[in-house]
Amino acid sequence: MKSLKWNRPSGEIYHYKIVKDTVGRQERLRIDLGFRCYRELDVKGFKEGEIVRLSSTKKTWSIQKVNSDCLLYHYLGILERVVDGDTFVAQMDLGFGLTARQKIRLLGINAPELNSSDGVEAFDSLKKKLKPGTGLLIRTHIQDKYGRYLGDVLYLSGKESDYETLRAKGIHLNEELSFDN
C-alpha cells in the first residue's frame, strides 16, 4: 500500500508578499493579506515581490522585510462551525486588526455528501474533533470551483491555542482524517 506524504503547515503567520496595484494611471504597492484582502503600503523602501513580516505592540503594527523563501498564507483561526465532513467556516486573523471569515475545504479529503449516511457520519466525526471556538493554524492553498479555499489544518482538541503551541503540538487534521477513512 502506498502511503501519502502529508505536509503539516509549517510557515509563519503574518508573512505576506508586496504586490503592485494599478488604479487608473497610478501604481501603488500593497500588502497581499490573502483572501483578496490588501492593505495599502504607506511606508517607503519596499519593492514588488518582497516578503514582509508584520509584528505588533499593543496598538501599532510594524512591517519588516524577511527572507523570501518562507511559506506564505498561514493564519491563526477560530472555528465558527463545521459545514460537512471536509469543510468548515473559520475566522482568521490577518493582522492589522483585520479578520477574514472564510469557508475552508480540507486539502486531500473528499468526504461523502451530506445526503448519504456516510456523509452524515463524516460530518458527525468532524464535529466531534472540531468544536466551535477551537483554535486552528491554517495554511491555505488555492480556491476550488465553489470558491472555498483548500487548506491544511493543525488543531488541539477542544482548545483555543496560540501559534507556537499549535505549530509544535497541533494535530494535522488532514492526515488524521485520511487515516479515519
Short mmCIF file of C-alpha atoms in Angstrom, two decimals:
data_model
loop_
_atom_site.label_atom_id
_atom_site.label_comp_id
_atom_site.label_asym_id
_atom_site.label_seq_id
_atom_site.Cartn_x
_atom_site.Cartn_y
_atom_site.Cartn_z
CA MET A 1 0.00 0.00 0.00
CA LYS A 2 1.34 3.41 -0.98
CA SER A 3 1.43 5.96 1.84
CA LEU A 4 0.69 9.62 1.33
CA LYS A 5 3.17 12.28 2.37
CA TRP A 6 1.27 14.97 4.22
CA ASN A 7 2.69 18.47 4.59
CA ARG A 8 1.97 19.93 8.01
CA PRO A 9 1.52 23.69 8.00
CA SER A 10 5.00 24.90 8.88
CA GLY A 11 5.16 28.51 7.77
CA GLU A 12 4.93 31.67 9.82
CA ILE A 13 1.81 33.73 10.41
CA TYR A 14 1.78 37.41 9.42
CA HIS A 15 4.16 36.89 6.46
CA TYR A 16 2.91 38.49 3.26
CA LYS A 17 4.00 39.44 -0.24
CA ILE A 18 4.21 43.00 -1.57
CA VAL A 19 2.19 43.39 -4.79
CA LYS A 20 1.77 46.22 -7.26
CA ASP A 21 -1.70 47.55 -7.87
CA THR A 22 -2.69 49.90 -10.65
CA VAL A 23 -5.69 52.13 -10.14
CA GLY A 24 -6.25 54.44 -13.07
CA ARG A 25 -2.78 55.64 -14.02
CA GLN A 26 -1.37 55.46 -10.53
CA GLU A 27 0.69 52.46 -9.41
CA ARG A 28 0.94 51.70 -5.72
CA LEU A 29 2.34 48.95 -3.55
CA ARG A 30 0.09 46.95 -1.28
CA ILE A 31 0.43 44.06 1.15
CA ASP A 32 -1.43 40.95 -0.07
CA LEU A 33 -3.05 39.58 3.09
CA GLY A 34 -4.71 36.70 1.23
CA PHE A 35 -8.42 36.16 0.56
CA ARG A 36 -8.35 39.10 -1.89
CA CYS A 37 -7.65 41.46 1.00
CA TYR A 38 -4.98 44.13 0.56
CA ARG A 39 -3.52 46.78 2.80
CA GLU A 40 -2.05 49.90 1.29
CA LEU A 41 1.67 50.15 1.97
CA ASP A 42 2.30 53.68 3.16
CA VAL A 43 5.96 53.06 4.05
CA LYS A 44 8.84 53.67 1.62
CA GLY A 45 11.68 51.26 0.90
CA PHE A 46 9.74 48.20 -0.28
CA LYS A 47 9.55 46.60 -3.75
CA GLU A 48 7.04 44.41 -5.52
CA GLY A 49 7.61 40.72 -4.77
CA GLU A 50 9.34 41.24 -1.42
CA ILE A 51 8.14 39.28 1.61
CA VAL A 52 7.36 41.16 4.81
CA ARG A 53 6.56 40.17 8.37
CA LEU A 54 4.04 42.05 10.49
CA SER A 55 4.57 42.40 14.20
CA SER A 56 2.54 44.31 16.72
CA THR A 57 2.75 46.04 20.02
CA LYS A 58 -0.46 46.96 21.81
CA LYS A 59 -1.74 49.42 19.18
CA THR A 60 0.90 49.60 16.45
CA TRP A 61 1.82 47.25 13.61
CA SER A 62 5.31 47.30 12.15
CA ILE A 63 6.50 45.87 8.83
CA GLN A 64 9.91 44.29 8.22
CA LYS A 65 11.47 42.66 5.13
CA VAL A 66 12.29 38.98 5.59
CA ASN A 67 13.85 36.10 3.68
CA SER A 68 11.83 35.48 0.53
CA ASP A 69 11.75 31.68 0.78
CA CYS A 70 9.29 31.48 3.70
CA LEU A 71 5.92 29.84 3.21
CA LEU A 72 3.01 32.26 2.95
CA TYR A 73 -0.72 32.04 3.67
CA HIS A 74 -0.62 30.70 7.22
CA TYR A 75 -3.28 32.04 9.58
CA LEU A 76 -4.39 31.65 13.17
CA GLY A 77 -8.09 30.96 13.15
CA ILE A 78 -11.04 30.18 15.36
CA LEU A 79 -13.56 27.57 14.25
CA GLU A 80 -17.02 29.00 13.75
CA ARG A 81 -18.81 25.87 12.52
CA VAL A 82 -18.42 22.61 10.63
CA VAL A 83 -20.29 22.58 7.30
CA ASP A 84 -19.86 18.91 6.32
CA GLY A 85 -17.27 16.13 6.56
CA ASP A 86 -14.50 18.08 4.81
CA THR A 87 -15.45 21.77 5.11
CA PHE A 88 -15.71 24.31 7.91
CA VAL A 89 -16.06 28.05 8.47
CA ALA A 90 -13.34 29.87 10.41
CA GLN A 91 -12.47 33.42 11.35
CA MET A 92 -8.81 34.09 10.57
CA ASP A 93 -6.56 36.80 11.92
CA LEU A 94 -4.87 38.70 9.07
CA GLY A 95 -3.03 41.22 11.24
CA PHE A 96 -3.71 44.98 11.39
CA GLY A 97 -6.80 44.12 13.47
CA LEU A 98 -8.44 42.53 10.40
CA THR A 99 -10.32 39.23 10.40
CA ALA A 100 -11.41 37.18 7.37
CA ARG A 101 -14.35 34.80 7.69
CA GLN A 102 -13.82 32.00 5.17
CA LYS A 103 -15.11 28.60 4.22
CA ILE A 104 -12.17 26.16 4.17
CA ARG A 105 -12.20 22.75 2.47
CA LEU A 106 -9.63 20.29 3.78
CA LEU A 107 -6.99 19.63 1.14
CA GLY A 108 -6.80 15.97 0.12
CA ILE A 109 -10.00 15.00 1.94
CA ASN A 110 -13.12 14.09 -0.01
CA ALA A 111 -15.94 13.25 2.38
CA PRO A 112 -19.21 11.82 1.06
CA GLU A 113 -22.09 14.24 0.51
CA LEU A 114 -24.39 15.00 3.45
CA ASN A 115 -27.38 13.44 1.69
CA SER A 116 -25.88 9.97 2.36
CA SER A 117 -25.46 8.07 5.62
CA ASP A 118 -21.66 8.04 5.09
CA GLY A 119 -21.76 11.81 4.63
CA VAL A 120 -23.67 12.29 7.89
CA GLU A 121 -21.15 10.02 9.63
CA ALA A 122 -18.20 12.06 8.25
CA PHE A 123 -19.92 15.31 9.31
CA ASP A 124 -20.54 14.00 12.85
CA SER A 125 -16.94 12.77 13.08
CA LEU A 126 -15.53 16.18 12.11
CA LYS A 127 -17.91 17.95 14.54
CA LYS A 128 -16.57 15.75 17.36
CA LYS A 129 -12.99 16.78 16.54
CA LEU A 130 -13.66 20.49 15.96
CA LYS A 131 -15.91 22.33 18.40
CA PRO A 132 -16.89 25.98 17.87
CA GLY A 133 -14.14 28.17 19.32
CA THR A 134 -11.36 25.64 18.64
CA GLY A 135 -8.07 27.34 17.77
CA LEU A 136 -6.66 26.46 14.35
CA LEU A 137 -3.46 27.01 12.39
CA ILE A 138 -4.49 27.05 8.73
CA ARG A 139 -2.37 27.07 5.60
CA THR A 140 -4.44 27.97 2.58
CA HIS A 141 -3.71 26.96 -0.99
CA ILE A 142 -5.99 27.66 -3.98
CA GLN A 143 -9.74 28.11 -4.26
CA ASP A 144 -11.87 25.25 -5.51
CA LYS A 145 -14.62 25.64 -8.11
CA TYR A 146 -17.09 26.60 -5.36
CA GLY A 147 -14.92 29.45 -4.04
CA ARG A 148 -13.74 27.60 -0.93
CA TYR A 149 -10.06 27.82 -0.06
CA LEU A 150 -8.31 24.46 0.19
CA GLY A 151 -6.36 24.20 3.41
CA ASP A 152 -4.18 22.17 5.72
CA VAL A 153 -5.13 22.49 9.38
CA LEU A 154 -3.48 21.97 12.76
CA TYR A 155 -5.67 21.90 15.87
CA LEU A 156 -5.64 20.82 19.50
CA SER A 157 -8.80 19.12 20.66
CA GLY A 158 -11.17 21.48 22.45
CA LYS A 159 -8.63 24.23 22.97
CA GLU A 160 -8.04 27.74 21.74
CA SER A 161 -4.27 27.74 21.34
CA ASP A 162 -1.54 30.17 20.46
CA TYR A 163 0.55 29.91 17.31
CA GLU A 164 3.66 28.30 18.85
CA THR A 165 1.64 25.61 20.64
CA LEU A 166 -0.41 24.77 17.55
CA ARG A 167 2.69 24.63 15.35
CA ALA A 168 4.61 22.39 17.77
CA LYS A 169 1.86 20.14 19.16
CA GLY A 170 -1.12 20.54 16.85
CA ILE A 171 -2.79 17.52 15.28
CA HIS A 172 -2.67 17.64 11.46
CA LEU A 173 -6.39 17.28 10.75
CA ASN A 174 -5.97 16.38 7.06
CA GLU A 175 -3.66 13.48 7.88
CA GLU A 176 -5.83 12.34 10.79
CA LEU A 177 -8.97 12.24 8.64
CA SER A 178 -7.17 10.36 5.85
CA PHE A 179 -6.47 7.52 8.29
CA ASP A 180 -10.04 7.60 9.66
CA ASN A 181 -11.42 6.66 6.22
#
